[in-house]
Coordinates of N, CA and C in Angstrom, one line a residue:
X1 N -9.0 3.3 -26.3 CA -7.7 2.5 -26.2 C -6.5 3.1 -25.3
X2 N -6.5 2.9 -24.0 CA -5.6 3.3 -23.1 C -4.3 3.0 -23.6
X3 N -3.2 3.9 -23.5 CA -1.7 3.6 -23.4 C -1.2 3.9 -22.3
X4 N -0.7 2.8 -21.4 CA -0.2 2.9 -20.2 C 1.2 2.9 -20.1
X5 N 1.9 3.8 -19.3 CA 3.3 3.8 -19.2 C 3.4 3.6 -17.8
X6 N 4.3 2.5 -17.3 CA 4.6 2.2 -16.0 C 6.1 2.5 -15.8
X7 N 6.5 3.3 -14.9 CA 8.1 3.5 -14.4 C 8.3 3.1 -12.9
X8 N 9.3 2.4 -12.8 CA 9.7 1.9 -11.5 C 11.1 2.0 -11.5
X9 N 11.9 1.9 -10.2 CA 13.0 1.9 -9.9 C 13.6 0.4 -10.3
X10 N 14.8 0.3 -10.8 CA 15.4 -0.8 -11.0 C 15.6 -1.8 -9.5
X11 N 15.8 -3.1 -9.6 CA 16.0 -3.7 -8.4 C 14.9 -4.3 -7.6
X12 N 13.7 -4.1 -8.4 CA 12.4 -5.0 -8.0 C 12.6 -6.4 -8.4
X13 N 11.8 -7.4 -8.0 CA 12.0 -8.6 -8.5 C 11.5 -9.0 -9.9
X14 N 12.1 -9.8 -10.4 CA 12.0 -10.1 -11.9 C 10.4 -10.4 -12.3
X15 N 9.8 -9.5 -13.1 CA 8.3 -9.7 -13.4 C 7.7 -8.5 -12.8
X16 N 8.3 -7.9 -11.8 CA 7.4 -7.1 -10.9 C 6.7 -5.9 -11.9
X17 N 7.4 -5.4 -13.0 CA 6.6 -4.3 -13.8 C 5.4 -5.0 -14.6
X18 N 5.8 -6.1 -15.1 CA 4.5 -7.0 -15.8 C 3.5 -7.4 -14.7
X19 N 3.7 -7.7 -13.7 CA 2.7 -7.8 -12.6 C 1.8 -6.4 -12.3
X20 N 2.6 -5.3 -12.1 CA 2.1 -4.0 -11.9 C 1.0 -3.6 -13.3
X21 N 1.5 -3.9 -14.3 CA 0.7 -3.7 -15.6 C -0.4 -4.6 -15.6
X22 N -0.5 -5.9 -15.1 CA -1.7 -6.7 -15.2 C -2.6 -6.2 -14.3
X23 N -2.3 -5.7 -13.0 CA -3.2 -5.1 -12.1 C -3.7 -4.0 -12.6
X24 N -2.9 -2.9 -13.3 CA -3.5 -1.7 -13.9 C -4.5 -2.2 -14.9
X25 N -4.2 -2.9 -15.8 CA -5.4 -3.3 -16.8 C -6.4 -4.0 -16.2
X26 N -6.3 -4.9 -15.2 CA -7.6 -5.5 -14.7 C -8.5 -4.3 -13.9
X27 N -7.8 -3.4 -13.4 CA -8.4 -2.2 -12.8 C -9.1 -1.3 -13.7
X28 N -8.4 -1.0 -14.9 CA -8.9 0.0 -15.9 C -10.2 -0.9 -16.4
X29 N -10.3 -2.2 -16.5 CA -11.3 -2.9 -17.2 C -12.5 -3.0 -16.1
X30 N -12.1 -3.2 -14.7 CA -13.2 -3.1 -13.8 C -14.1 -1.8 -13.5
X31 N -13.0 -0.9 -13.5 CA -13.5 0.5 -13.1 C -13.8 1.4 -14.2
X32 N -13.2 1.6 -15.2 CA -13.5 2.7 -16.2 C -13.7 1.8 -17.5
X33 N -14.4 0.7 -17.4 CA -15.1 -0.4 -18.5 C -14.2 -0.2 -19.8
X34 N -12.7 -0.1 -19.6 CA -12.0 -0.6 -20.9 C -12.3 -2.0 -21.3
X35 N -12.3 -1.9 -22.7 CA -12.7 -3.4 -23.2 C -11.7 -4.3 -23.2
X36 N -12.1 -5.6 -23.2 CA -11.3 -6.7 -23.1 C -10.2 -6.6 -24.3
X37 N -9.2 -7.1 -24.0 CA -8.0 -7.0 -25.0 C -7.6 -5.7 -25.4
X38 N -7.9 -4.6 -24.7 CA -7.4 -3.2 -25.1 C -6.5 -2.9 -24.1
X39 N -5.3 -3.5 -24.2 CA -4.1 -3.6 -23.2 C -2.9 -3.2 -24.0
X40 N -2.1 -2.2 -23.8 CA -1.3 -1.4 -24.5 C -0.3 -0.9 -23.2
X41 N 0.8 -1.4 -23.1 CA 1.6 -0.7 -21.9 C 3.1 -0.7 -22.6
X42 N 3.8 0.2 -21.9 CA 5.1 0.5 -21.9 C 5.8 0.4 -20.4
X43 N 6.5 -0.6 -20.1 CA 7.3 -0.8 -18.7 C 8.6 -0.3 -18.8
X44 N 9.0 0.6 -17.9 CA 10.3 1.0 -17.8 C 10.9 0.9 -16.5
X45 N 12.3 0.5 -16.3 CA 12.9 0.6 -15.1 C 14.2 1.4 -15.1
X46 N 14.2 2.2 -14.2 CA 15.2 3.2 -14.0 C 16.2 3.1 -13.1
X47 N 17.6 3.6 -13.3 CA 18.3 3.6 -12.0 C 17.9 5.0 -11.0
X48 N 18.5 5.2 -10.0 CA 18.4 6.2 -9.2 C 18.3 7.5 -9.7
X49 N 19.0 7.8 -10.8 CA 19.0 9.0 -11.3 C 18.0 9.4 -12.6
X50 N 17.2 8.2 -13.0 CA 16.3 8.1 -14.0 C 14.9 8.2 -13.4
X51 N 14.4 8.4 -12.2 CA 13.2 8.7 -11.5 C 13.3 9.6 -10.3
X52 N 12.9 10.9 -10.9 CA 13.0 12.0 -10.0 C 11.5 12.4 -9.3
X53 N 11.5 12.3 -7.8 CA 10.3 12.7 -7.2 C 10.7 13.3 -5.9
X54 N 9.7 13.9 -5.6 CA 9.8 14.8 -4.1 C 9.4 13.8 -3.2
X55 N 10.3 13.5 -2.1 CA 9.7 12.7 -1.2 C 8.7 13.0 -0.3
X56 N 8.1 14.2 -0.1 CA 7.2 14.7 0.8 C 6.1 15.8 0.1
X57 N 6.2 15.7 -1.4 CA 5.1 16.6 -1.9 C 3.6 16.2 -1.4
X58 N 3.0 17.5 -1.1 CA 1.6 17.5 -0.6 C 1.5 16.7 0.6
X59 N 2.7 16.6 1.4 CA 2.5 15.9 2.8 C 2.5 14.4 2.6
X60 N 2.8 13.7 1.6 CA 2.6 12.3 1.3 C 4.3 11.7 1.3
X61 N 4.5 11.0 2.3 CA 5.9 10.5 2.4 C 6.2 9.4 1.3
X62 N 7.0 9.4 0.4 CA 7.4 8.8 -0.8 C 8.6 7.8 -0.4
X63 N 8.8 7.0 -1.3 CA 10.2 6.1 -1.0 C 10.5 5.6 -2.2
X64 N 11.7 5.0 -2.4 CA 12.1 4.6 -3.8 C 11.3 3.4 -4.4
X65 N 10.3 3.1 -3.6 CA 9.3 2.0 -4.1 C 8.3 2.7 -4.8
X66 N 8.4 4.0 -5.2 CA 7.6 4.5 -5.9 C 7.3 4.2 -7.2
X67 N 5.8 4.0 -7.8 CA 5.5 3.4 -9.2 C 4.6 4.3 -9.8
X68 N 5.3 4.9 -11.0 CA 4.5 5.9 -11.7 C 3.6 5.1 -12.8
X69 N 2.4 5.6 -12.9 CA 1.3 5.1 -13.9 C 0.9 6.3 -14.6
X70 N 1.1 6.5 -15.7 CA 0.5 7.3 -16.7 C -0.2 6.6 -17.9
X71 N -1.4 7.3 -17.7 CA -2.5 6.5 -18.7 C -3.0 7.6 -19.7
X72 N -2.8 7.5 -20.9 CA -3.3 8.0 -21.9 C -4.5 7.6 -22.3
X73 N -5.6 8.3 -22.3 CA -7.0 7.6 -22.6 C -7.8 8.8 -23.2
X74 N -9.0 8.1 -24.1 CA -9.9 8.9 -24.6 C -10.7 9.6 -23.6
X75 N -10.9 11.0 -23.7 CA -11.6 11.7 -22.7 C -13.1 11.2 -22.5
X76 N -13.8 11.5 -21.3 CA -15.1 11.2 -21.4 C -15.7 10.8 -20.0
X77 N -14.6 10.2 -19.2 CA -15.0 9.6 -17.9 C -15.2 10.8 -16.8
X78 N -16.3 10.4 -16.0 CA -16.6 11.2 -14.9 C -15.6 11.3 -13.8
X79 N -15.6 12.4 -12.9 CA -14.7 12.6 -11.8 C -14.8 11.5 -10.7
X80 N -16.0 11.1 -10.6 CA -16.3 9.9 -9.8 C -15.6 8.5 -10.1
X81 N -15.5 8.4 -11.5 CA -14.9 7.1 -11.9 C -13.4 7.2 -11.9
X82 N -13.0 8.5 -12.2 CA -11.5 8.8 -11.9 C -11.0 8.5 -10.7
X83 N -12.1 9.0 -9.5 CA -11.5 8.8 -8.2 C -11.5 7.2 -7.7
X84 N -12.5 6.7 -8.3 CA -12.7 5.4 -8.0 C -11.6 4.6 -8.5
X85 N -11.0 4.8 -9.8 CA -10.0 4.2 -10.3 C -8.9 4.2 -9.4
X86 N -8.2 5.7 -9.1 CA -7.2 5.9 -8.3 C -7.3 4.8 -7.1
X87 N -8.4 5.2 -6.3 CA -8.3 4.5 -5.0 C -8.3 2.8 -5.1
X88 N -8.8 2.4 -6.1 CA -9.0 1.0 -6.5 C -7.5 0.4 -6.9
X89 N -6.9 1.2 -7.7 CA -5.6 0.7 -8.2 C -4.6 0.8 -6.9
X90 N -4.5 1.9 -6.0 CA -3.7 2.2 -5.0 C -3.8 0.7 -4.0
X91 N -5.2 0.5 -4.1 CA -5.5 -0.7 -3.1 C -5.0 -2.1 -3.6
X92 N -5.3 -2.2 -5.0 CA -5.0 -3.5 -5.5 C -3.4 -3.5 -5.6
X93 N -2.7 -2.5 -5.9 CA -1.2 -2.6 -5.9 C -0.7 -3.0 -4.5
X94 N -1.2 -2.5 -3.5 CA -0.9 -2.7 -2.2 C -1.3 -4.2 -1.7
X95 N -2.5 -4.5 -1.8 CA -2.9 -5.8 -1.7 C -2.0 -6.9 -2.3
X96 N -2.0 -6.7 -3.5 CA -1.3 -7.7 -4.3 C 0.2 -8.0 -4.5
X97 N 0.7 -6.5 -4.4 CA 2.1 -6.5 -4.5 C 3.0 -6.0 -3.4
X98 N 2.1 -5.4 -2.3 CA 2.8 -4.6 -1.3 C 3.3 -3.4 -1.3
X99 N 2.9 -2.7 -2.5 CA 3.2 -1.4 -2.8 C 2.4 -0.6 -1.8
X100 N 3.2 0.2 -1.2 CA 2.6 1.3 -0.3 C 1.7 2.3 -1.0
X101 N 0.6 2.6 -0.6 CA -0.3 3.4 -1.3 C 0.3 4.8 -1.6
X102 N 1.1 5.3 -0.6 CA 1.6 6.7 -0.9 C 2.7 6.7 -1.8
X103 N 3.1 5.5 -2.4 CA 4.3 5.2 -3.6 C 3.2 5.1 -4.7
X104 N 2.3 5.4 -5.0 CA 1.4 5.0 -6.0 C 1.3 6.5 -6.7
X105 N 1.8 6.8 -7.7 CA 1.5 8.1 -8.3 C 1.0 7.8 -9.9
X106 N -0.4 8.4 -10.0 CA -1.2 7.9 -11.0 C -1.4 9.4 -11.8
X107 N -1.5 9.5 -13.3 CA -1.6 10.6 -13.8 C -2.3 10.0 -15.3
X108 N -3.7 10.6 -15.3 CA -4.5 10.5 -16.5 C -4.4 11.6 -17.5
X109 N -4.0 11.2 -18.9 CA -3.9 12.2 -19.8 C -5.2 11.8 -20.8
X110 N -6.0 12.8 -20.9 CA -7.1 12.5 -21.7 C -7.0 13.3 -23.3
X111 N -7.3 12.5 -24.2 CA -7.2 12.9 -25.5 C -8.6 12.7 -26.3
X112 N -8.7 13.7 -27.3 CA -9.8 13.3 -28.3 C -9.6 12.1 -28.9
X113 N -10.8 11.4 -29.3 CA -10.6 9.9 -29.8 C -9.9 10.1 -31.2
X114 N -10.2 11.2 -32.0 CA -9.2 11.2 -33.3 C -7.8 11.3 -33.2
X115 N -7.3 11.3 -31.9 CA -5.8 11.3 -32.0 C -5.1 9.9 -31.8
X116 N -6.1 8.9 -32.2 CA -5.6 7.5 -32.0 C -5.6 6.8 -33.4
X117 N -4.3 6.2 -33.6 CA -4.3 5.2 -34.7 C -3.9 3.9 -34.2
X118 N -4.7 2.8 -34.4 CA -4.4 1.6 -33.8 C -3.4 0.9 -34.9
X119 N -3.1 1.3 -35.9 CA -2.3 0.5 -36.9 C -2.7 0.9 -38.4
X120 N -2.0 0.6 -39.2 CA -2.3 0.9 -40.8 C -2.3 2.3 -41.2
X121 N -2.0 3.2 -40.2 CA -2.1 4.7 -40.5 C -3.2 5.2 -40.6
X122 N -4.4 4.5 -39.7 CA -5.5 5.0 -40.0 C -6.3 5.4 -38.7
X123 N -6.8 6.6 -38.9 CA -7.4 7.2 -37.6 C -8.9 6.4 -37.1
X124 N -9.0 5.3 -36.5 CA -10.0 4.6 -36.5 C -11.1 5.0 -35.9
X125 N -11.0 6.4 -35.0 CA -12.2 7.0 -34.5 C -12.7 8.4 -35.1
X126 N -11.8 8.6 -36.2 CA -12.0 9.9 -36.9 C -13.2 9.7 -38.1

């Protein structure tokens, strides 16, 4: 069960965050084999003081169009799958929404399966 957090700057067109979320989900499903309907997201919009980023860290020129995508998921995917996911998500966000590839920051947070409860206070995988 991935839990996706998407953070963007206020001022984007209405529904932009939800569209980003749909692309993230489709890409997780296609590249990381996330099951159908396994879609849980938190989408936040922030003013200029709510998103802090370095505009040139690692030689990558970033703008206020930056999109932060943090995904907490169960561990176990290979490095090749992760790299394919990073590339595919940046490409899809660019192609479908015009987001600059340089403005796509992705962070995967891997956890053991017993760290999930889907509801009812039950550790479903433990």
